[in-house]
Coordinates of C-alpha atoms in Angstrom, one line a residue:
M1 CA 212.5 101.4 128.9
D2 CA 209.8 98.8 129.8
T3 CA 212.4 96.1 129.7
F4 CA 214.5 98.3 132.3
R5 CA 211.4 98.8 134.6
R6 CA 210.7 95.1 134.5
A7 CA 214.2 94.2 135.3
V8 CA 214.6 96.9 138.3
R9 CA 211.5 96.2 140.8
I10 CA 213.3 98.1 143.8
P11 CA 212.5 101.8 143.6
A12 CA 215.1 104.2 143.0
W13 CA 214.5 106.0 146.2
V14 CA 215.1 102.7 148.2
V15 CA 218.8 102.2 146.5
M16 CA 219.5 106.1 147.0
V17 CA 218.8 105.7 150.9
V18 CA 220.8 102.5 150.8
V19 CA 223.9 104.2 149.0
L20 CA 223.7 107.0 151.5
A21 CA 223.6 104.8 154.3
L22 CA 226.6 102.6 153.1
T23 CA 228.5 105.5 152.2
T24 CA 227.9 106.8 155.9
V25 CA 228.9 103.4 157.6
Q26 CA 232.0 103.3 155.3
L27 CA 232.9 106.9 156.2
H28 CA 232.7 106.1 159.8
Y29 CA 234.6 103.0 159.4
Q30 CA 237.5 105.0 158.0
G31 CA 237.6 107.2 161.0
R32 CA 235.5 110.0 160.0
I33 CA 234.1 112.2 162.5
W34 CA 230.1 112.9 162.6
W35 CA 230.7 116.9 163.0
C36 CA 233.4 119.5 163.3
A37 CA 235.5 118.8 166.3
C38 CA 234.9 122.3 167.5
G39 CA 231.3 121.3 168.5
G40 CA 229.9 124.3 167.6
F41 CA 227.0 124.4 165.0
T42 CA 227.8 126.5 161.7
P43 CA 226.1 125.5 158.8
W44 CA 228.6 127.5 156.7
S45 CA 232.3 127.8 156.8
G46 CA 233.5 130.2 154.3
D47 CA 237.4 130.2 155.0
I48 CA 239.1 127.5 153.0
W49 CA 242.2 128.2 154.9
S50 CA 240.9 127.4 158.4
A51 CA 240.3 124.0 160.0
H52 CA 236.6 124.1 159.7
T53 CA 236.7 123.7 155.9
S54 CA 234.9 120.1 154.9
Q55 CA 233.9 120.2 158.6
H56 CA 230.4 121.6 158.5
V57 CA 227.3 121.3 156.3
L58 CA 228.6 123.7 153.5
D59 CA 231.7 125.6 152.4
P60 CA 233.3 126.7 149.1
Y61 CA 233.8 123.2 147.8
S62 CA 230.2 122.5 148.2
F63 CA 229.8 124.3 144.7
T64 CA 232.4 121.6 143.2
H65 CA 230.6 119.1 144.2
M66 CA 227.5 120.6 142.8
L67 CA 229.3 120.8 139.3
H68 CA 230.0 117.1 139.8
G69 CA 226.2 116.7 139.5
V70 CA 226.2 118.9 136.3
V71 CA 228.8 116.8 134.7
L72 CA 227.4 113.6 136.0
C73 CA 224.0 114.5 134.4
G74 CA 225.8 115.4 131.1
I75 CA 227.5 111.9 131.2
M76 CA 224.7 110.1 132.0
A77 CA 222.4 111.5 129.4
W78 CA 224.9 110.8 126.8
L79 CA 225.8 107.4 127.8
L80 CA 222.3 106.3 129.1
P81 CA 219.7 108.4 127.2
R82 CA 217.1 105.5 127.5
W83 CA 217.5 105.1 131.2
P84 CA 214.9 106.5 133.4
L85 CA 216.1 109.8 135.1
N86 CA 215.7 108.6 138.4
W87 CA 218.0 105.8 137.8
R88 CA 220.5 107.9 136.2
L89 CA 220.4 110.1 139.3
V90 CA 220.9 106.7 141.4
L91 CA 224.1 106.1 139.3
A92 CA 225.1 109.8 140.0
I93 CA 224.9 109.3 143.9
M94 CA 226.6 106.2 143.7
A95 CA 229.7 107.9 141.9
E96 CA 229.7 110.9 144.4
G97 CA 229.3 108.5 147.1
L98 CA 232.4 106.4 145.9
W99 CA 234.2 109.9 145.4
E100 CA 233.5 110.8 149.2
I101 CA 234.9 107.5 150.2
M102 CA 238.1 107.9 148.0
E103 CA 238.4 111.4 148.8
N104 CA 238.6 110.6 152.7
S105 CA 241.1 107.6 152.2
S106 CA 244.4 108.1 153.8
F107 CA 246.1 108.1 150.4
V108 CA 244.0 111.3 149.0
I109 CA 244.0 113.0 152.3
N110 CA 247.8 112.9 152.3
R111 CA 248.1 113.7 148.4
Y112 CA 245.7 116.8 148.8
R113 CA 248.2 117.9 151.8
E114 CA 251.2 117.4 149.7
A115 CA 250.1 118.5 146.1
T116 CA 247.4 121.3 146.8
S117 CA 247.1 124.4 149.0
A118 CA 245.0 122.2 151.2
V119 CA 248.0 122.1 153.8
G120 CA 246.2 121.0 156.8
Y121 CA 243.4 119.1 155.3
S122 CA 242.1 116.2 157.5
G123 CA 239.3 114.8 155.6
D124 CA 235.7 115.8 155.6
S125 CA 233.1 115.2 158.3
I126 CA 230.6 112.8 157.5
V127 CA 228.0 115.5 157.7
N128 CA 229.8 117.5 155.1
S129 CA 230.2 114.3 153.0
L130 CA 226.3 113.9 153.1
A131 CA 226.0 117.3 152.2
D132 CA 228.4 117.2 149.2
I133 CA 226.3 114.4 148.1
A134 CA 223.1 116.5 148.2
C135 CA 225.1 119.2 146.3
C136 CA 226.0 116.7 143.5
T137 CA 222.4 115.7 143.5
A138 CA 221.2 119.4 143.2
G139 CA 223.7 120.0 140.4
F140 CA 222.4 116.7 138.5
L141 CA 218.6 118.0 138.9
L142 CA 219.5 121.7 138.0
A143 CA 221.7 120.6 134.9
R144 CA 218.6 118.3 133.7
R145 CA 216.3 121.4 133.9
L146 CA 218.5 123.7 132.5
G147 CA 219.9 121.8 129.3
F148 CA 223.3 121.4 128.0
R149 CA 224.0 124.9 127.0
R150 CA 222.9 126.7 130.0
S151 CA 224.5 124.1 132.4
A152 CA 227.7 124.7 130.3
I153 CA 227.5 128.3 131.0
L154 CA 226.8 127.7 134.6
F155 CA 229.8 125.2 134.9
V156 CA 232.3 128.0 133.6
L157 CA 230.6 130.7 135.6
T158 CA 231.0 128.9 138.9
E159 CA 234.7 127.9 138.2
L160 CA 235.1 131.6 137.4
L161 CA 233.5 132.7 140.7
L162 CA 235.4 130.2 142.7
L163 CA 238.7 131.1 141.1
A164 CA 238.2 134.6 142.0
W165 CA 237.0 133.9 145.5
V166 CA 239.1 131.3 147.0
R167 CA 241.6 130.6 144.2
D168 CA 240.4 127.3 143.7
N169 CA 237.9 125.2 141.6
L170 CA 237.0 121.8 140.3
T171 CA 239.4 122.1 137.1
L172 CA 242.2 123.4 139.4
N173 CA 241.6 120.9 142.1
M174 CA 241.7 118.0 139.5
L175 CA 244.9 119.4 138.1
M176 CA 246.6 119.7 141.3
L177 CA 245.6 116.2 142.5
T178 CA 246.9 114.6 139.2
F179 CA 249.8 116.7 138.0
P180 CA 250.7 119.4 140.9
V181 CA 252.1 122.9 139.5
D182 CA 254.4 124.6 142.1
S183 CA 253.4 128.1 140.8
I184 CA 249.6 127.4 140.9
K185 CA 250.2 126.1 144.6
A186 CA 252.1 129.2 145.6
W187 CA 249.4 131.4 144.2
Q188 CA 246.7 129.5 145.9
M189 CA 248.3 129.8 149.5
I190 CA 248.2 133.6 149.0
H191 CA 245.3 134.9 151.4

């Protein structure tokens, strides 16, 4: 660990700020708007079938981004057990920033429209993407505090809650993006 600290002289928080800034610039370059086109300030949008999903600060999918953090915490603890926690968090934030950039690419937006129940999805606002990264960070830190078993229970309970509430969750989201199932999509479209 001392070798790591000597090799990396930049504070972790500086790298985190740079990652957030670069993610913001890239999302803006991709044509993402800063805030919902409606112009109104609504920190929460609970209806996943509306045009407001992924346009405000938080929505039901914020919980899936929290789960990204839970999973990334476990992966980092397993792969990099000797790395300091703050640098594992930096890697998690980098991974989530890359996901936000990929998620808001034309290819993935079109894939969501074709393969999932997100028929009118137009991508995230920049504010929503930054909030998703914050949710991932919160999930990472929460998982670190809870440990493996309680984090696994949190993961399963969150997935079940989202499944009952909005007929979608992280597992279904990944399944539908990679191997769409028409019957699942039809079931998800009922609201």
